[in-house]
mmCIF file of N, CA and C in Angstrom:
data_model
loop_
_atom_site.group_PDB
_atom_site.id
_atom_site.type_symbol
_atom_site.label_atom_id
_atom_site.label_comp_id
_atom_site.label_asym_id
_atom_site.label_seq_id
_atom_site.Cartn_x
_atom_site.Cartn_y
_atom_site.Cartn_z
ATOM 1 N N UNK A 11 20.508 13.909 17.750
ATOM 2 C CA UNK A 11 20.492 12.563 17.154
ATOM 3 C C UNK A 11 19.441 12.556 16.053
ATOM 4 N N UNK A 12 19.879 12.085 14.873
ATOM 5 C CA UNK A 12 18.991 12.029 13.712
ATOM 6 C C UNK A 12 18.179 10.756 13.781
ATOM 7 N N UNK A 13 16.875 10.875 13.572
ATOM 8 C CA UNK A 13 15.984 9.700 13.632
ATOM 9 C C UNK A 13 15.901 9.110 12.203
ATOM 10 N N UNK A 14 15.551 7.862 12.124
ATOM 11 C CA UNK A 14 15.387 7.179 10.856
ATOM 12 C C UNK A 14 14.105 7.714 10.187
ATOM 13 N N UNK A 15 14.123 7.875 8.886
ATOM 14 C CA UNK A 15 12.917 8.340 8.176
ATOM 15 C C UNK A 15 11.856 7.247 8.250
ATOM 16 N N UNK A 16 10.609 7.682 8.256
ATOM 17 C CA UNK A 16 9.456 6.732 8.228
ATOM 18 C C UNK A 16 9.448 5.969 6.919
ATOM 19 N N UNK A 17 9.143 4.665 7.036
ATOM 20 C CA UNK A 17 9.077 3.835 5.841
ATOM 21 C C UNK A 17 7.694 3.779 5.268
ATOM 22 N N UNK A 18 7.555 4.131 4.004
ATOM 23 C CA UNK A 18 6.311 3.959 3.264
ATOM 24 C C UNK A 18 6.552 2.874 2.278
ATOM 25 N N UNK A 19 5.709 1.866 2.334
ATOM 26 C CA UNK A 19 5.783 0.739 1.378
ATOM 27 C C UNK A 19 4.706 0.900 0.338
ATOM 28 N N UNK A 20 5.027 0.570 -0.861
ATOM 29 C CA UNK A 20 4.161 0.626 -2.029
ATOM 30 C C UNK A 20 3.991 -0.782 -2.616
ATOM 31 N N UNK A 21 2.736 -1.155 -2.830
ATOM 32 C CA UNK A 21 2.443 -2.436 -3.487
ATOM 33 C C UNK A 21 1.650 -2.112 -4.745
ATOM 34 N N UNK A 22 2.283 -2.400 -5.935
ATOM 35 C CA UNK A 22 1.641 -2.110 -7.202
ATOM 36 C C UNK A 22 2.202 -3.026 -8.261
ATOM 37 N N UNK A 23 1.372 -3.571 -9.105
ATOM 38 C CA UNK A 23 1.846 -4.480 -10.136
ATOM 39 C C UNK A 23 2.396 -3.738 -11.351
ATOM 40 N N UNK A 24 2.225 -2.374 -11.384
ATOM 41 C CA UNK A 24 2.715 -1.590 -12.486
ATOM 42 C C UNK A 24 4.134 -1.176 -12.214
ATOM 43 N N UNK A 25 5.075 -1.585 -13.047
ATOM 44 C CA UNK A 25 6.503 -1.331 -12.830
ATOM 45 C C UNK A 25 6.815 0.171 -12.845
ATOM 46 N N UNK A 26 6.153 0.973 -13.721
ATOM 47 C CA UNK A 26 6.416 2.424 -13.716
ATOM 48 C C UNK A 26 6.019 3.088 -12.469
ATOM 49 N N UNK A 27 4.961 2.620 -11.828
ATOM 50 C CA UNK A 27 4.524 3.204 -10.519
ATOM 51 C C UNK A 27 5.571 2.808 -9.457
ATOM 52 N N UNK A 28 6.000 1.530 -9.473
ATOM 53 C CA UNK A 28 6.984 1.069 -8.500
ATOM 54 C C UNK A 28 8.322 1.813 -8.633
ATOM 55 N N UNK A 29 8.599 2.302 -9.804
ATOM 56 C CA UNK A 29 9.861 3.063 -10.018
ATOM 57 C C UNK A 29 9.739 4.496 -9.673
ATOM 58 N N UNK A 30 8.583 5.097 -9.962
ATOM 59 C CA UNK A 30 8.483 6.589 -9.785
ATOM 60 C C UNK A 30 8.006 6.986 -8.419
ATOM 61 N N UNK A 31 7.052 6.325 -7.801
ATOM 62 C CA UNK A 31 6.508 6.738 -6.530
ATOM 63 C C UNK A 31 7.567 6.716 -5.390
ATOM 64 N N UNK A 32 8.357 5.667 -5.297
ATOM 65 C CA UNK A 32 9.385 5.682 -4.235
ATOM 66 C C UNK A 32 10.390 6.885 -4.363
ATOM 67 N N UNK A 33 10.716 7.192 -5.624
ATOM 68 C CA UNK A 33 11.645 8.327 -5.814
ATOM 69 C C UNK A 33 10.954 9.653 -5.293
ATOM 70 N N UNK A 34 9.694 9.834 -5.572
ATOM 71 C CA UNK A 34 8.943 10.994 -5.062
ATOM 72 C C UNK A 34 8.925 10.993 -3.543
ATOM 73 N N UNK A 35 8.654 9.842 -2.927
ATOM 74 C CA UNK A 35 8.588 9.763 -1.475
ATOM 75 C C UNK A 35 9.903 10.087 -0.856
ATOM 76 N N UNK A 36 10.988 9.620 -1.468
ATOM 77 C CA UNK A 36 12.323 9.962 -0.940
ATOM 78 C C UNK A 36 12.655 11.459 -1.015
ATOM 79 N N UNK A 37 12.138 12.072 -2.083
ATOM 80 C CA UNK A 37 12.301 13.549 -2.204
ATOM 81 C C UNK A 37 11.663 14.276 -1.018
ATOM 82 N N UNK A 38 10.638 13.711 -0.425
ATOM 83 C CA UNK A 38 9.968 14.318 0.705
ATOM 84 C C UNK A 38 10.528 13.796 2.102
ATOM 85 N N UNK A 39 11.610 13.031 2.040
ATOM 86 C CA UNK A 39 12.268 12.640 3.249
ATOM 87 C C UNK A 39 11.848 11.312 3.859
ATOM 88 N N UNK A 40 11.064 10.553 3.137
ATOM 89 C CA UNK A 40 10.619 9.222 3.605
ATOM 90 C C UNK A 40 11.567 8.175 3.063
ATOM 91 N N UNK A 41 11.642 7.055 3.779
ATOM 92 C CA UNK A 41 12.192 5.841 3.202
ATOM 93 C C UNK A 41 11.104 5.140 2.420
ATOM 94 N N UNK A 42 11.495 4.496 1.361
ATOM 95 C CA UNK A 42 10.430 3.844 0.521
ATOM 96 C C UNK A 42 10.899 2.481 0.029
ATOM 97 N N UNK A 43 9.958 1.621 -0.030
ATOM 98 C CA UNK A 43 10.188 0.253 -0.492
ATOM 99 C C UNK A 43 9.043 -0.157 -1.395
ATOM 100 N N UNK A 44 9.331 -0.745 -2.563
ATOM 101 C CA UNK A 44 8.275 -1.128 -3.491
ATOM 102 C C UNK A 44 8.205 -2.630 -3.653
ATOM 103 N N UNK A 45 6.986 -3.103 -3.804
ATOM 104 C CA UNK A 45 6.711 -4.537 -3.988
ATOM 105 C C UNK A 45 5.766 -4.759 -5.149
ATOM 106 N N UNK A 46 5.978 -5.794 -5.933
ATOM 107 C CA UNK A 46 5.184 -6.056 -7.111
ATOM 108 C C UNK A 46 3.889 -6.786 -6.823
ATOM 109 N N UNK A 47 3.724 -7.307 -5.598
ATOM 110 C CA UNK A 47 2.479 -8.001 -5.290
ATOM 111 C C UNK A 47 2.240 -7.957 -3.800
ATOM 112 N N UNK A 48 0.991 -8.237 -3.451
ATOM 113 C CA UNK A 48 0.619 -8.289 -2.000
ATOM 114 C C UNK A 48 1.341 -9.450 -1.333
ATOM 115 N N UNK A 49 1.459 -10.536 -2.027
ATOM 116 C CA UNK A 49 2.154 -11.741 -1.449
ATOM 117 C C UNK A 49 3.569 -11.387 -1.108
ATOM 118 N N UNK A 50 4.232 -10.663 -2.041
ATOM 119 C CA UNK A 50 5.655 -10.301 -1.816
ATOM 120 C C UNK A 50 5.778 -9.397 -0.558
ATOM 121 N N UNK A 51 4.866 -8.404 -0.445
ATOM 122 C CA UNK A 51 4.917 -7.505 0.696
ATOM 123 C C UNK A 51 4.689 -8.278 1.974
ATOM 124 N N UNK A 52 3.646 -9.125 2.037
ATOM 125 C CA UNK A 52 3.267 -9.829 3.249
ATOM 126 C C UNK A 52 4.359 -10.809 3.664
ATOM 127 N N UNK A 53 5.136 -11.312 2.737
ATOM 128 C CA UNK A 53 6.234 -12.269 3.031
ATOM 129 C C UNK A 53 7.550 -11.530 3.378
ATOM 130 N N UNK A 54 7.585 -10.212 3.243
ATOM 131 C CA UNK A 54 8.822 -9.469 3.419
ATOM 132 C C UNK A 54 9.099 -9.193 4.909
ATOM 133 N N UNK A 55 10.344 -8.772 5.135
ATOM 134 C CA UNK A 55 10.741 -8.331 6.492
ATOM 135 C C UNK A 55 10.320 -6.901 6.766
ATOM 136 N N UNK A 56 9.678 -6.244 5.813
ATOM 137 C CA UNK A 56 9.347 -4.832 5.942
ATOM 138 C C UNK A 56 7.948 -4.570 6.511
ATOM 139 N N UNK A 57 7.158 -5.582 6.651
ATOM 140 C CA UNK A 57 5.796 -5.426 7.141
ATOM 141 C C UNK A 57 5.776 -4.731 8.510
ATOM 142 N N UNK A 58 6.585 -5.155 9.426
ATOM 143 C CA UNK A 58 6.586 -4.624 10.792
ATOM 144 C C UNK A 58 7.151 -3.209 10.846
ATOM 145 N N UNK A 59 8.013 -2.844 9.926
ATOM 146 C CA UNK A 59 8.625 -1.496 9.986
ATOM 147 C C UNK A 59 7.901 -0.487 9.109
ATOM 148 N N UNK A 60 6.871 -0.888 8.368
ATOM 149 C CA UNK A 60 6.133 0.008 7.484
ATOM 150 C C UNK A 60 5.236 0.936 8.318
ATOM 151 N N UNK A 61 5.372 2.236 8.091
ATOM 152 C CA UNK A 61 4.548 3.232 8.781
ATOM 153 C C UNK A 61 3.272 3.571 8.000
ATOM 154 N N UNK A 62 3.298 3.386 6.713
ATOM 155 C CA UNK A 62 2.145 3.650 5.846
ATOM 156 C C UNK A 62 2.296 2.805 4.587
ATOM 157 N N UNK A 63 1.158 2.292 4.122
ATOM 158 C CA UNK A 63 1.145 1.439 2.917
ATOM 159 C C UNK A 63 0.321 2.080 1.828
ATOM 160 N N UNK A 64 0.952 2.203 0.655
ATOM 161 C CA UNK A 64 0.235 2.663 -0.557
ATOM 162 C C UNK A 64 -0.053 1.419 -1.322
ATOM 163 N N UNK A 65 -1.330 1.097 -1.547
ATOM 164 C CA UNK A 65 -1.770 -0.170 -2.021
ATOM 165 C C UNK A 65 -2.667 -0.065 -3.251
ATOM 166 N N UNK A 66 -2.259 -0.686 -4.341
ATOM 167 C CA UNK A 66 -3.073 -0.716 -5.530
ATOM 168 C C UNK A 66 -4.307 -1.606 -5.307
ATOM 169 N N UNK A 67 -5.435 -1.162 -5.739
ATOM 170 C CA UNK A 67 -6.687 -1.889 -5.529
ATOM 171 C C UNK A 67 -6.760 -3.145 -6.390
ATOM 172 N N UNK A 68 -6.454 -2.999 -7.687
ATOM 173 C CA UNK A 68 -6.651 -4.083 -8.642
ATOM 174 C C UNK A 68 -5.332 -4.626 -9.079
ATOM 175 N N UNK A 69 -4.979 -5.820 -8.605
ATOM 176 C CA UNK A 69 -3.740 -6.516 -9.012
ATOM 177 C C UNK A 69 -4.027 -7.976 -9.234
ATOM 178 N N UNK A 70 -3.226 -8.625 -10.075
ATOM 179 C CA UNK A 70 -3.385 -10.055 -10.185
ATOM 180 C C UNK A 70 -3.036 -10.746 -8.867
ATOM 181 N N UNK A 71 -3.578 -11.894 -8.649
ATOM 182 C CA UNK A 71 -3.337 -12.532 -7.351
ATOM 183 C C UNK A 71 -4.148 -11.828 -6.234
ATOM 184 N N UNK A 72 -3.453 -11.439 -5.201
ATOM 185 C CA UNK A 72 -4.158 -10.737 -4.102
ATOM 186 C C UNK A 72 -4.458 -9.300 -4.545
ATOM 187 N N UNK A 73 -5.697 -8.889 -4.409
ATOM 188 C CA UNK A 73 -6.073 -7.512 -4.679
ATOM 189 C C UNK A 73 -5.691 -6.667 -3.461
ATOM 190 N N UNK A 74 -5.773 -5.351 -3.617
ATOM 191 C CA UNK A 74 -5.547 -4.471 -2.441
ATOM 192 C C UNK A 74 -6.422 -4.790 -1.271
ATOM 193 N N UNK A 75 -7.754 -4.933 -1.425
ATOM 194 C CA UNK A 75 -8.609 -5.313 -0.337
ATOM 195 C C UNK A 75 -8.254 -6.693 0.250
ATOM 196 N N UNK A 76 -7.763 -7.629 -0.571
ATOM 197 C CA UNK A 76 -7.342 -8.906 -0.029
ATOM 198 C C UNK A 76 -6.131 -8.713 0.910
ATOM 199 N N UNK A 77 -5.190 -7.886 0.479
ATOM 200 C CA UNK A 77 -4.019 -7.617 1.331
ATOM 201 C C UNK A 77 -4.441 -6.936 2.633
ATOM 202 N N UNK A 78 -5.303 -5.992 2.526
ATOM 203 C CA UNK A 78 -5.834 -5.277 3.713
ATOM 204 C C UNK A 78 -6.478 -6.298 4.686
ATOM 205 N N UNK A 79 -7.258 -7.199 4.134
ATOM 206 C CA UNK A 79 -7.935 -8.222 4.945
ATOM 207 C C UNK A 79 -6.884 -9.104 5.702
ATOM 208 N N UNK A 80 -5.890 -9.565 4.931
ATOM 209 C CA UNK A 80 -4.841 -10.349 5.557
ATOM 210 C C UNK A 80 -4.093 -9.587 6.622
ATOM 211 N N UNK A 81 -3.836 -8.312 6.412
ATOM 212 C CA UNK A 81 -3.180 -7.522 7.397
ATOM 213 C C UNK A 81 -4.031 -7.407 8.664
ATOM 214 N N UNK A 82 -5.361 -7.297 8.485
ATOM 215 C CA UNK A 82 -6.282 -7.216 9.623
ATOM 216 C C UNK A 82 -6.219 -8.495 10.487
ATOM 217 N N UNK A 83 -6.043 -9.649 9.812
ATOM 218 C CA UNK A 83 -5.902 -10.900 10.545
ATOM 219 C C UNK A 83 -4.614 -10.925 11.343
ATOM 220 N N UNK A 84 -3.561 -10.453 10.720
ATOM 221 C CA UNK A 84 -2.266 -10.404 11.383
ATOM 222 C C UNK A 84 -2.153 -9.302 12.409
ATOM 223 N N UNK A 85 -3.037 -8.313 12.365
ATOM 224 C CA UNK A 85 -3.166 -7.223 13.265
ATOM 225 C C UNK A 85 -2.093 -6.146 13.217
ATOM 226 N N UNK A 86 -1.337 -6.004 12.155
ATOM 227 C CA UNK A 86 -0.502 -4.804 12.080
ATOM 228 C C UNK A 86 -1.393 -3.582 11.785
ATOM 229 N N UNK A 87 -1.299 -2.588 12.619
ATOM 230 C CA UNK A 87 -2.115 -1.375 12.437
ATOM 231 C C UNK A 87 -1.377 -0.399 11.578
ATOM 232 N N UNK A 88 -1.428 -0.570 10.263
ATOM 233 C CA UNK A 88 -0.758 0.283 9.318
ATOM 234 C C UNK A 88 -1.753 1.068 8.516
ATOM 235 N N UNK A 89 -1.673 2.395 8.528
ATOM 236 C CA UNK A 89 -2.586 3.136 7.651
ATOM 237 C C UNK A 89 -2.359 2.784 6.173
ATOM 238 N N UNK A 90 -3.452 2.720 5.396
ATOM 239 C CA UNK A 90 -3.394 2.358 4.004
ATOM 240 C C UNK A 90 -4.008 3.426 3.140
ATOM 241 N N UNK A 91 -3.253 3.724 2.046
ATOM 242 C CA UNK A 91 -3.775 4.609 1.006
ATOM 243 C C UNK A 91 -3.998 3.730 -0.167
ATOM 244 N N UNK A 92 -5.267 3.561 -0.579
ATOM 245 C CA UNK A 92 -5.575 2.791 -1.804
ATOM 246 C C UNK A 92 -5.455 3.689 -2.986
ATOM 247 N N UNK A 93 -4.836 3.118 -4.043
ATOM 248 C CA UNK A 93 -4.712 3.818 -5.334
ATOM 249 C C UNK A 93 -5.235 2.844 -6.420
ATOM 250 N N UNK A 94 -5.658 3.431 -7.572
ATOM 251 C CA UNK A 94 -6.034 2.582 -8.668
ATOM 252 C C UNK A 94 -5.940 3.391 -9.965
ATOM 253 N N UNK A 95 -5.665 2.718 -11.043
ATOM 254 C CA UNK A 95 -5.603 3.300 -12.354
ATOM 255 C C UNK A 95 -6.919 3.105 -13.087
ATOM 256 N N UNK A 96 -7.841 2.440 -12.479
ATOM 257 C CA UNK A 96 -9.142 2.151 -13.071
ATOM 258 C C UNK A 96 -10.209 3.014 -12.496
ATOM 259 N N UNK A 97 -11.058 3.520 -13.385
ATOM 260 C CA UNK A 97 -12.216 4.286 -12.899
ATOM 261 C C UNK A 97 -13.404 3.348 -12.658
ATOM 262 N N UNK A 98 -13.724 3.248 -11.387
ATOM 263 C CA UNK A 98 -14.778 2.341 -10.964
ATOM 264 C C UNK A 98 -15.614 3.049 -9.923
ATOM 265 N N UNK A 99 -16.786 3.534 -10.326
ATOM 266 C CA UNK A 99 -17.632 4.316 -9.424
ATOM 267 C C UNK A 99 -18.130 3.532 -8.249
ATOM 268 N N UNK A 100 -18.157 2.193 -8.343
ATOM 269 C CA UNK A 100 -18.635 1.353 -7.269
ATOM 270 C C UNK A 100 -17.551 1.027 -6.211
ATOM 271 N N UNK A 101 -16.303 1.379 -6.571
ATOM 272 C CA UNK A 101 -15.151 1.066 -5.726
ATOM 273 C C UNK A 101 -15.245 1.781 -4.394
ATOM 274 N N UNK A 102 -15.453 3.064 -4.406
ATOM 275 C CA UNK A 102 -15.477 3.836 -3.157
ATOM 276 C C UNK A 102 -16.515 3.305 -2.180
ATOM 277 N N UNK A 103 -17.767 3.048 -2.590
ATOM 278 C CA UNK A 103 -18.740 2.493 -1.638
ATOM 279 C C UNK A 103 -18.302 1.149 -1.103
ATOM 280 N N UNK A 104 -17.684 0.310 -1.936
ATOM 281 C CA UNK A 104 -17.234 -1.011 -1.450
ATOM 282 C C UNK A 104 -16.215 -0.917 -0.393
ATOM 283 N N UNK A 105 -15.221 -0.001 -0.582
ATOM 284 C CA UNK A 105 -14.186 0.178 0.416
ATOM 285 C C UNK A 105 -14.749 0.783 1.689
ATOM 286 N N UNK A 106 -15.686 1.700 1.557
ATOM 287 C CA UNK A 106 -16.327 2.322 2.744
ATOM 288 C C UNK A 106 -17.096 1.210 3.536
ATOM 289 N N UNK A 107 -17.721 0.274 2.826
ATOM 290 C CA UNK A 107 -18.439 -0.797 3.493
ATOM 291 C C UNK A 107 -17.517 -1.731 4.234
ATOM 292 N N UNK A 108 -16.211 -1.744 3.857
ATOM 293 C CA UNK A 108 -15.188 -2.535 4.533
ATOM 294 C C UNK A 108 -14.639 -1.806 5.755
ATOM 295 N N UNK A 109 -15.120 -0.527 5.953
ATOM 296 C CA UNK A 109 -14.692 0.206 7.125
ATOM 297 C C UNK A 109 -13.569 1.182 6.846
ATOM 298 N N UNK A 110 -13.322 1.512 5.579
ATOM 299 C CA UNK A 110 -12.221 2.436 5.251
ATOM 300 C C UNK A 110 -12.789 3.842 4.973
ATOM 301 N N UNK A 111 -11.997 4.813 5.277
ATOM 302 C CA UNK A 111 -12.259 6.181 4.886
ATOM 303 C C UNK A 111 -11.699 6.384 3.538
ATOM 304 N N UNK A 112 -12.448 6.867 2.580
ATOM 305 C CA UNK A 112 -11.982 7.035 1.199
ATOM 306 C C UNK A 112 -12.186 8.508 0.821
ATOM 307 N N UNK A 113 -11.116 9.141 0.353
ATOM 308 C CA UNK A 113 -11.227 10.556 -0.009
ATOM 309 C C UNK A 113 -10.905 10.751 -1.507
#
């Protein structure tokens, strides 16, 4: 019996990232779903089925850490990979202070 591929959700305001990253994930055998905002992801039916979340740090509206905070309130235990196109040396320590492992 073939099992369903794990769903990786991507939240990024950059359209080119939303178009390219899911294609790459599918090449590796994952299911992928892209969202243009944290609000869109949190309101979707995909929150409960997401196995891992790739989350942009800096977005208009809810930032990546804002989305993570809201997910903590709702208590879905989804691993998060934070990504950013901005070079910010203070970002890593801020995320570590929030309790995240950053590599």
